[in-house]
XYZ file of C-alpha atoms in Angstrom:
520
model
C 171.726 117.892 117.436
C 172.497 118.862 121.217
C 174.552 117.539 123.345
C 172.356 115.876 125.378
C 171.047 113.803 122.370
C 174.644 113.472 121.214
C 175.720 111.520 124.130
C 172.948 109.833 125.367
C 173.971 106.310 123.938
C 176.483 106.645 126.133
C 173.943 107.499 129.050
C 172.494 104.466 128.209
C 175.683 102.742 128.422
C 176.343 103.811 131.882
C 173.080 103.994 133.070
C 172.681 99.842 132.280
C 176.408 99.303 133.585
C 175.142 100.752 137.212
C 172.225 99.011 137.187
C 173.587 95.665 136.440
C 176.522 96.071 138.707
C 173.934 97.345 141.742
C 172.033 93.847 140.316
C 168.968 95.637 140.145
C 166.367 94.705 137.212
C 164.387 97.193 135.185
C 161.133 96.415 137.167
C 163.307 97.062 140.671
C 164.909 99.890 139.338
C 161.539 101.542 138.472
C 160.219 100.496 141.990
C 163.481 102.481 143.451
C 162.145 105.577 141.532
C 159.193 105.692 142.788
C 159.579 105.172 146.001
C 161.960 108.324 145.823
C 159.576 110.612 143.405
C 156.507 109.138 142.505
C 156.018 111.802 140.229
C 159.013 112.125 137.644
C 159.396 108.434 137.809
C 160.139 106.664 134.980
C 158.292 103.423 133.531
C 160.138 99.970 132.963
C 159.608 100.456 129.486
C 160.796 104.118 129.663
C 164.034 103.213 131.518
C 164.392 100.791 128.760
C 164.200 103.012 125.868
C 166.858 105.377 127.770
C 169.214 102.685 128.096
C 169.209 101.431 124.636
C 169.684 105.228 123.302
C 166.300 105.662 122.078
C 165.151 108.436 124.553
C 167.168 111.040 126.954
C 165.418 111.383 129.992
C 164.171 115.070 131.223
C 166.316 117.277 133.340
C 164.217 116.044 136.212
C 164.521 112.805 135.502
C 168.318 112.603 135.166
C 168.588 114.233 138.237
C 166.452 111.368 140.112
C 168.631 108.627 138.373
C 171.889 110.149 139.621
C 170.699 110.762 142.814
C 169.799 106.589 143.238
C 173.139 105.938 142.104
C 174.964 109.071 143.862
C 176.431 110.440 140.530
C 176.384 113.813 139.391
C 173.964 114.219 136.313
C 176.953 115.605 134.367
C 178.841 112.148 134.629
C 176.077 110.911 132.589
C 176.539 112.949 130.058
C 180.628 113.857 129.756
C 181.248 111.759 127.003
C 183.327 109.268 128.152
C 181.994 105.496 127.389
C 184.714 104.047 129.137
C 184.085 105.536 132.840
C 183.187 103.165 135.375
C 183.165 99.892 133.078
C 185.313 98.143 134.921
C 184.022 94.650 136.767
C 183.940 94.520 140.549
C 186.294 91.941 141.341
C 184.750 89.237 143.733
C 185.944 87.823 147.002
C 186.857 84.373 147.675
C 183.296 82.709 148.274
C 183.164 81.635 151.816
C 186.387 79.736 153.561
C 188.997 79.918 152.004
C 190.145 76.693 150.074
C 193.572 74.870 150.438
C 195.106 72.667 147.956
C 195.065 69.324 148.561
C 198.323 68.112 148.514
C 200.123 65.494 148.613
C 197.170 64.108 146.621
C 197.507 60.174 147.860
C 196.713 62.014 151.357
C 193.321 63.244 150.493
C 192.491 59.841 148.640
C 188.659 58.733 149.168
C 189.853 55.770 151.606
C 192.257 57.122 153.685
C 189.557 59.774 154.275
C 187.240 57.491 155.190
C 189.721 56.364 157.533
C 190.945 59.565 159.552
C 187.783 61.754 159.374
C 185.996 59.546 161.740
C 188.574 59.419 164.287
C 188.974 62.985 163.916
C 186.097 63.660 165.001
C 186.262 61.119 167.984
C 189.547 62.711 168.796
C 188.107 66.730 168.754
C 185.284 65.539 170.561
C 183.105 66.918 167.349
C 179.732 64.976 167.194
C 178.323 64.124 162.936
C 175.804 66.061 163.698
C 178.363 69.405 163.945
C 180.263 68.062 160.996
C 177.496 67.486 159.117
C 176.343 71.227 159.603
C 179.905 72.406 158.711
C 179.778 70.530 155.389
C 176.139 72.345 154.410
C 178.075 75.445 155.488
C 181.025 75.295 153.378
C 178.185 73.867 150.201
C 176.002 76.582 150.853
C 178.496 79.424 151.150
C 180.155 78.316 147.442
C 177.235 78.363 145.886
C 176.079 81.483 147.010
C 172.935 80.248 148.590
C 170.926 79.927 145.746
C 169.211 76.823 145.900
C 166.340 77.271 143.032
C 164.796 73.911 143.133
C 163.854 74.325 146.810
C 162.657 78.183 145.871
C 160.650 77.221 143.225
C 158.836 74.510 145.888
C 157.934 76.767 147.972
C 156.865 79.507 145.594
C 154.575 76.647 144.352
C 153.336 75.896 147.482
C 152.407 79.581 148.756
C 151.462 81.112 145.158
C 154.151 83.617 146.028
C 151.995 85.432 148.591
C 153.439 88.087 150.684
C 153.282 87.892 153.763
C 151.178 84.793 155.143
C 149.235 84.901 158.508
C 149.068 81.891 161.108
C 145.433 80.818 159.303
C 147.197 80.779 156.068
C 149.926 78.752 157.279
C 147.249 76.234 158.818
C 145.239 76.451 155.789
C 148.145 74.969 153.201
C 148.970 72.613 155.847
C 145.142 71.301 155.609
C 145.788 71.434 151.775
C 148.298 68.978 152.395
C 146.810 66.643 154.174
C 148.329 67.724 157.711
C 146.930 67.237 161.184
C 147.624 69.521 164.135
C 148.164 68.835 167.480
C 148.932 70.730 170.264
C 151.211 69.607 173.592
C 151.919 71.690 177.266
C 155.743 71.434 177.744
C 157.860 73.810 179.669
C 161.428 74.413 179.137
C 163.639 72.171 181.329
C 167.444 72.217 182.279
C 170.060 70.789 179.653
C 173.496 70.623 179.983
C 175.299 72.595 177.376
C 179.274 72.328 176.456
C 179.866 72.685 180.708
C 177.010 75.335 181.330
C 173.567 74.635 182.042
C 171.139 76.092 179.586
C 166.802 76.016 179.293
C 166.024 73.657 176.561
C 162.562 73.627 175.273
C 161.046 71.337 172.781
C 158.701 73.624 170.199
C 157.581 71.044 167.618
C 157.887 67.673 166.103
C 156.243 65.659 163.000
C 155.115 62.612 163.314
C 155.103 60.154 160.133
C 153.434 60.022 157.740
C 150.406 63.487 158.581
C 151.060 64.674 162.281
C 152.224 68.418 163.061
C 152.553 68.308 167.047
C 152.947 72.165 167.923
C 154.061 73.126 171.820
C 151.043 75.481 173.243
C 153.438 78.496 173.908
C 154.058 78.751 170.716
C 149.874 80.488 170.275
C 151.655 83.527 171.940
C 154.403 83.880 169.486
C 153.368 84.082 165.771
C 156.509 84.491 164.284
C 157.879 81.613 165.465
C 154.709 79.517 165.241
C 154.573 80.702 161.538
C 158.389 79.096 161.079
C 157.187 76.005 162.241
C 154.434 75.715 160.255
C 156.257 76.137 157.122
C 159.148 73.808 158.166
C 156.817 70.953 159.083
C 154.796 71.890 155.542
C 158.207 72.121 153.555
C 158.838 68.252 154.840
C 155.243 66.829 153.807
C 155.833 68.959 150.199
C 160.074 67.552 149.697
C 160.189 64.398 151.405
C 156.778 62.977 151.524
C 156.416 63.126 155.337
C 158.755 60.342 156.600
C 159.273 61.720 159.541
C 163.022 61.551 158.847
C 164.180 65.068 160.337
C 164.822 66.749 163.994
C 162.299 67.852 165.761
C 162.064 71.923 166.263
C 163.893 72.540 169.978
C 165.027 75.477 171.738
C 168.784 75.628 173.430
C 170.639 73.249 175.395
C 173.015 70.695 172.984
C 173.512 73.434 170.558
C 170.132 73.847 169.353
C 169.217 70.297 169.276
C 167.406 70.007 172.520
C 166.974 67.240 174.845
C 165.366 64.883 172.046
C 167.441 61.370 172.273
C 169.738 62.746 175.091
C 173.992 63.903 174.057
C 174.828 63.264 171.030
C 178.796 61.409 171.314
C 181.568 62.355 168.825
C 182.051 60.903 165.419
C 180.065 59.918 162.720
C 176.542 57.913 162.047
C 175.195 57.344 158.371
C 172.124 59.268 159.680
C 173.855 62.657 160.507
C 174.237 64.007 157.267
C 170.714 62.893 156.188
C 169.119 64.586 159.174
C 171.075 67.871 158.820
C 170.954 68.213 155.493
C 166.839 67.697 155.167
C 166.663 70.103 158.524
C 168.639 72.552 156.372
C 166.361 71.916 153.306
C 163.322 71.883 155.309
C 164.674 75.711 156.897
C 165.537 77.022 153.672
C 161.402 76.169 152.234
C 160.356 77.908 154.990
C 162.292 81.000 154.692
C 160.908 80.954 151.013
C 157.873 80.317 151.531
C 157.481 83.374 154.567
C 159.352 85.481 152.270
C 159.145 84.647 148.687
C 161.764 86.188 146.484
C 160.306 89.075 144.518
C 157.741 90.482 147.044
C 160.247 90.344 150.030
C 163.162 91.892 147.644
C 160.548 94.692 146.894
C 159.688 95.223 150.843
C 163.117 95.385 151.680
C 163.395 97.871 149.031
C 160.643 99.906 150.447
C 161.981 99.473 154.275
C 165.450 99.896 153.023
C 166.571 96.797 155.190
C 165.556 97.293 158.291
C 165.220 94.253 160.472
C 162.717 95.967 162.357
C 159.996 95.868 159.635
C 160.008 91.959 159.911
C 157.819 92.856 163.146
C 155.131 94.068 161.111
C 153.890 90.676 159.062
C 155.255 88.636 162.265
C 159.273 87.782 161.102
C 161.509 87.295 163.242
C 164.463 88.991 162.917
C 166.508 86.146 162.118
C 164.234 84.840 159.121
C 164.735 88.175 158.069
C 168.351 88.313 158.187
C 168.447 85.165 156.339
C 166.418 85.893 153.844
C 167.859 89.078 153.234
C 171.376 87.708 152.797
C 169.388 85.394 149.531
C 167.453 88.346 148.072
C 169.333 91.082 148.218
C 170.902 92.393 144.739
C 173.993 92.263 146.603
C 175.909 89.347 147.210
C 178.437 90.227 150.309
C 176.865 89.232 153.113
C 177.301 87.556 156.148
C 174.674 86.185 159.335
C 175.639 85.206 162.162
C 173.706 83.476 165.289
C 175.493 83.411 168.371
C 174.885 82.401 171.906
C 176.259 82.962 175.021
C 179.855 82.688 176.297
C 180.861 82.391 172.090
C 178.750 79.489 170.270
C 177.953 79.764 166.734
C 174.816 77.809 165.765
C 174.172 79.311 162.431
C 176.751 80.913 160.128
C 176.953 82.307 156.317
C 179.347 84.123 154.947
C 178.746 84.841 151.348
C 181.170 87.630 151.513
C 184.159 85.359 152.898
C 184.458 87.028 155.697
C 187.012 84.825 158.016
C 185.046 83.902 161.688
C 185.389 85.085 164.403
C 185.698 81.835 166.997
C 185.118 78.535 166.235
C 181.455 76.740 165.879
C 182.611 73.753 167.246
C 183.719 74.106 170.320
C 184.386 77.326 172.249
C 186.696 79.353 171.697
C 189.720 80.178 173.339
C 190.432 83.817 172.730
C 187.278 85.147 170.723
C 188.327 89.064 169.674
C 185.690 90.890 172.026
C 185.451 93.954 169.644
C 182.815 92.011 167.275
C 179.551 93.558 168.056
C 178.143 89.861 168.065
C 180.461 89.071 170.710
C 180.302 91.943 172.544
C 176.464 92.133 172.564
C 176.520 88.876 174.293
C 178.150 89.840 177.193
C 176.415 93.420 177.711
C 173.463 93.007 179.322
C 172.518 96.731 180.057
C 172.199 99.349 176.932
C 170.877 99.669 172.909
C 169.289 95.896 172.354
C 170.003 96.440 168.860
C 173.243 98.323 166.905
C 175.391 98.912 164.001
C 178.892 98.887 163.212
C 181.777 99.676 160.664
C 184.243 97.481 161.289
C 188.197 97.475 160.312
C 188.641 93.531 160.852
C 192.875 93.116 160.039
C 193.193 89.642 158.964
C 196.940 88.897 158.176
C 198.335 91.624 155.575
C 194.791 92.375 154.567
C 193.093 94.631 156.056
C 188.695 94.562 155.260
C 185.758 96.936 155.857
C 182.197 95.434 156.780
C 179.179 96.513 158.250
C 176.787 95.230 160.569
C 173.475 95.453 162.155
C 173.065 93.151 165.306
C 170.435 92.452 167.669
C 170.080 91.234 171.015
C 167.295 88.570 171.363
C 165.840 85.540 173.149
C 165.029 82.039 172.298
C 161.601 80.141 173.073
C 163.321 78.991 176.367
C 164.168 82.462 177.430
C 168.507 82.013 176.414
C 169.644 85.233 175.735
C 171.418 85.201 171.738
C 172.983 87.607 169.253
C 171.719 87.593 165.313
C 173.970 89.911 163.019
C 173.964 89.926 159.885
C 176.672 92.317 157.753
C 177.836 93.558 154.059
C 181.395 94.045 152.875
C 182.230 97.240 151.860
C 184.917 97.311 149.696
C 182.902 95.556 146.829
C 180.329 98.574 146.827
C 183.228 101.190 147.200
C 184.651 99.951 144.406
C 181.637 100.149 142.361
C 181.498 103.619 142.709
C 184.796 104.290 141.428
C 186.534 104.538 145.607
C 189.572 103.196 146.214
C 188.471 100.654 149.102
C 191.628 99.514 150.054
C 192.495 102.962 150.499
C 189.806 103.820 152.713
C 190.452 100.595 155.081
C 193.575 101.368 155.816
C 192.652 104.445 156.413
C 190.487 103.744 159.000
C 192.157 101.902 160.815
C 194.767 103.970 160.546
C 192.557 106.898 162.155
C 191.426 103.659 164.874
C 195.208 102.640 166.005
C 195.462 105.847 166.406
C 192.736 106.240 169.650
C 193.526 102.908 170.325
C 191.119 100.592 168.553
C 188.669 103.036 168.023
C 187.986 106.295 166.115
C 185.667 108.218 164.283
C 185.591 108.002 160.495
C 187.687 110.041 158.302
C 185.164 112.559 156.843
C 185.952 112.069 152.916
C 185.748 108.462 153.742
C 182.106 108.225 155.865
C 181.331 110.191 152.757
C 182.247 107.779 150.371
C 180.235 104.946 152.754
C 177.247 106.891 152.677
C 177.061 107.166 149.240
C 177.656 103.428 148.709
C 174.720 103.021 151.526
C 172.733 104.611 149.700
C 172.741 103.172 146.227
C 172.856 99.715 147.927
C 169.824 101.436 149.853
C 170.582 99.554 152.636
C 169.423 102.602 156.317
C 171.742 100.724 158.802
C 174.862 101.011 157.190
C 174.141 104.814 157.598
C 173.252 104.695 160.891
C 176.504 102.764 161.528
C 178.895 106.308 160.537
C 177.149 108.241 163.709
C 179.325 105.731 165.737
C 183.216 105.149 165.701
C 184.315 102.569 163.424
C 186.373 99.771 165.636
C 189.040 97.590 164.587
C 188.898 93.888 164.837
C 190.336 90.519 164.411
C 190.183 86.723 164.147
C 191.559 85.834 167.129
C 191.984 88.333 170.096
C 195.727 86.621 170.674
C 196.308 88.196 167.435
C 195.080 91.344 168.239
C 196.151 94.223 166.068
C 195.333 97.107 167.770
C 198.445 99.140 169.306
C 199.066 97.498 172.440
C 196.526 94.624 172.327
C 192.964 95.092 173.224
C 192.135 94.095 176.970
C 191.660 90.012 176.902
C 194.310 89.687 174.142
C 196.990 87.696 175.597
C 200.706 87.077 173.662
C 200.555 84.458 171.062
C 203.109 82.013 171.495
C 202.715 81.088 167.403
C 204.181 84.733 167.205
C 206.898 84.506 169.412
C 208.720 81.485 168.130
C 208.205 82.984 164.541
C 210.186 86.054 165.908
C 212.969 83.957 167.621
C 213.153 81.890 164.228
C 213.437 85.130 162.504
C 216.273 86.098 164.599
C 218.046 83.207 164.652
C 218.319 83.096 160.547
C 219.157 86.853 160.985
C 222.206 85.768 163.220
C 223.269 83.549 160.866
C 222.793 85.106 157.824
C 225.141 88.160 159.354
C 227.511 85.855 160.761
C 228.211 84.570 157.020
């Protein structure tokens, strides 16, 4: 018997360990193959048999498989069943939790009680609240939401991609009605700042689609509409119980019913959670599971590609952040001076500024942030990113774009990996590579080009997770950053970091127990 045939249970072994741990099926796998050789590519039934030991793939076929997971063909067959087995540990799942203690505190009554006036006091309207508390659900359970998947895979018959007539067409199916309205955008006053506010779309109980004429010059966005409007007819019968579709001004909820006022109404959490709902359909529906998880496979994640079936970049971002086989991601949608209206962080990673209200010291090295602010250059960008958060110190990447609303606001969408997860996969010690990093980065003040044994450990990662951006993101210095810019890590402060007075009186408490402890 040779040796290839001697160990290839064990290349089986390994070969289904990678797979699983890159969450890739058989079917995907196969797709991955041939999109790299079309010719030596091997079947789903073929890649089967090799994993359960009952065939040993061809020279040239080993050599394709290693190069999709950036082994060496040797590693496959060296023998050693135990290589590589171990789990990739996963990160805390969105905020982090705190115990809630002393338990009488956290009862259901007194809750009751103080998270109303709360809100009053922060100024915080249900509305924002409401949003915060879909956040938080949606982030621990990892976005998966099958029920409303399975809705709106019933509803579209899984086709990939749908045009404006198809959109119209299921809407007729359903018994909708559309009609179309002239509006403009108008002036709304925003947290202090004046903003354009335009309304895009409403339903009205119990048939009614009313669609704003601009939106026959912008299919994507015409296309979203369509399928939110549809996904309320299909999950709540068409009440009419939801927002209607606005541009800017009020954080996104436009100038339908005028300000919102702090604290809580019985009808916030409805309304935000069936807008949420209603969102989520829609993605699904524009971008069903399987086909758009085998397009992003063929584009290898580029946000760009949307543009071709008429996506916009942040339905693409989304979705991408539900199909992907991996889990660490993060999106962010940020306006202008620091506002967060849409947020998921399935990777944990800890914000940047508040989503509330404006921030006070936002860290301007995020390229979110700083894309908001820089009018001139690249629309569109990637970045590693050291982000130093306490004693831990994290590796992401992300691709962010520079865009505008209906109304003509200028906003940010980003959406990002972690690292370290798919460092670790590969055997890399990721905490190792952070640290060195940033390391390399406090040492040209903030920012530095990456170590060369470590960019080559990233790329490899990239590649497996097959994901072009993160790729593009090593021809460009890596750049340390934080929470909060008054926390600022880098080696004497980046510019807008000012001293934290939380870190001064821990230093003069430290020195005062010093004092005493010597004077003992």
């Amino acid at each position: 018997m040779s040796l290839r045939a001697r160990n290839s249970h064990f290349l089986g072994t390994k070969l289904r360990a990678l797979r699983k741990r890159n969450g890739l099926t058989l079917e995907e796998l196969s797709a991955r193959c041939i999109q790299t050789d079309s010719k030596v590519a091997p079947s789903v039934s073929y890649l089967s048999m090799i994993e359960s030991g009952k065939r040993v793939p061809a020279p040239e076929v080993l050599a394709l498989l290693a190069a999709l997971f950036q082994r060496e063909p040797h590693w496959f067959l060296d023998g050693n069943p135990e290589a590589d087995a171990e789990a990739v540990p996963e990160r805390t799942r969105g905020a982090a939790v705190v115990p809630l203690e002393p338990a009488f505190l956290f009862s259901k009554d007194v809750l009751q009680a103080a998270i109303p006036e709360l809100l009053s006091q922060t100024g915080t309207t249900g509305r924002q609240f409401a949003h915060l508390l879909i956040r938080s659900y949606q982030e621990m359970s990892r976005n998966d939401f099958p029920d409303l998947e399975r809705a709106a895979e019933g509803v579209g018959g899984r086709r990939f991609p749908l045009g404006v007539e198809d959109l119209l067409r299921l809407c007729k199916q359903h018994g909708l009605v559309v009609r179309w309205f002239d509006r403009k955008p108008v002036l709304a006053r925003d947290n202090e700042r004046e903003m354009r506010s335009m309304l895009r779309s409403f339903f009205e109980a119990p048939r009614t689609i009313y669609l704003n004429r601009e939106l026959q010059d912008e299919p994507a966005r015409l296309k979203f509409d369509l399928a939110t409007h549809l996904a309320h007819k299909v999950l709540h019968g068409g009440d009419g119980l939801r927002s209607a579709h606005a541009t800017g001004g009020g954080m996104g909820d436009g100038p339908e019913g005028g300000p919102e006022l702090a604290g809580l109404s019985p009808q916030d959490v409805l309304h935000a959670w069936r807008d949420f709902e209603c969102s989520f359909f829609a993605g699904a529906l524009l971008c069903p599971k399987a086909p758009f998880r085998r397009f992003l496979t063929r584009e290898s994640h580029r946000i760009e590609a949307g543009e071709k079936f008429d996506l916009t970049p942040a339905v693409v971002m989304r979705r991408m952040t539900k199909v992907s086989p991996y889990p660490y991601w993060h999106f962010f949608d940020a306006y202008p001076p620091g506002l967060l209206r849409a947020v998921y962080r399935g990777n944990g990673i800890p914000l940047p500024w508040g989503n509330m209200v404006q921030a006070s010291d936002p860290c301007p090295n995020w390229a979110v942030f700083r894309m908001l602010h820089e009018t001139r250059g690249p629309d569109r960008g990637s970045q590693i990113s050291v982000l130093r958060d306490g004693e831990r110190t994290l590796l992401y990447c992300c691709h962010s774009r520079r865009t505008e609303d209906m109304a003509r606001n200028p906003h940010v969408v980003s959406v990002g990996i972690d690292l370290a997860p798919a460092l670790r996969s590969h055997g890399d010690d990721a905490q190792d590579l952070a640290e060195r990093i940033s390391a390399a980065c406090q040492r040209h003040h903030g920012e530095a080009a990456i170590p060369a044994d470590a960019a080559e450990a990233i790329r490899r990662a990239a590649r497996v997770l097959n994901i072009a951006w993160v790729e593009e993101a090593l021809e460009k210095p890596a750049c340390i950053i934080c929470p909060r810019s008054s926390h600022c890590p880098r080696t004497g402060h980046c510019e807008g970091a000012r001293p934290s007075r939380a870190r001064e009186i821990t230093d003069v408490r430290r020195e005062i127990v010093s004092h005493a402890r010597r004077a003992r």
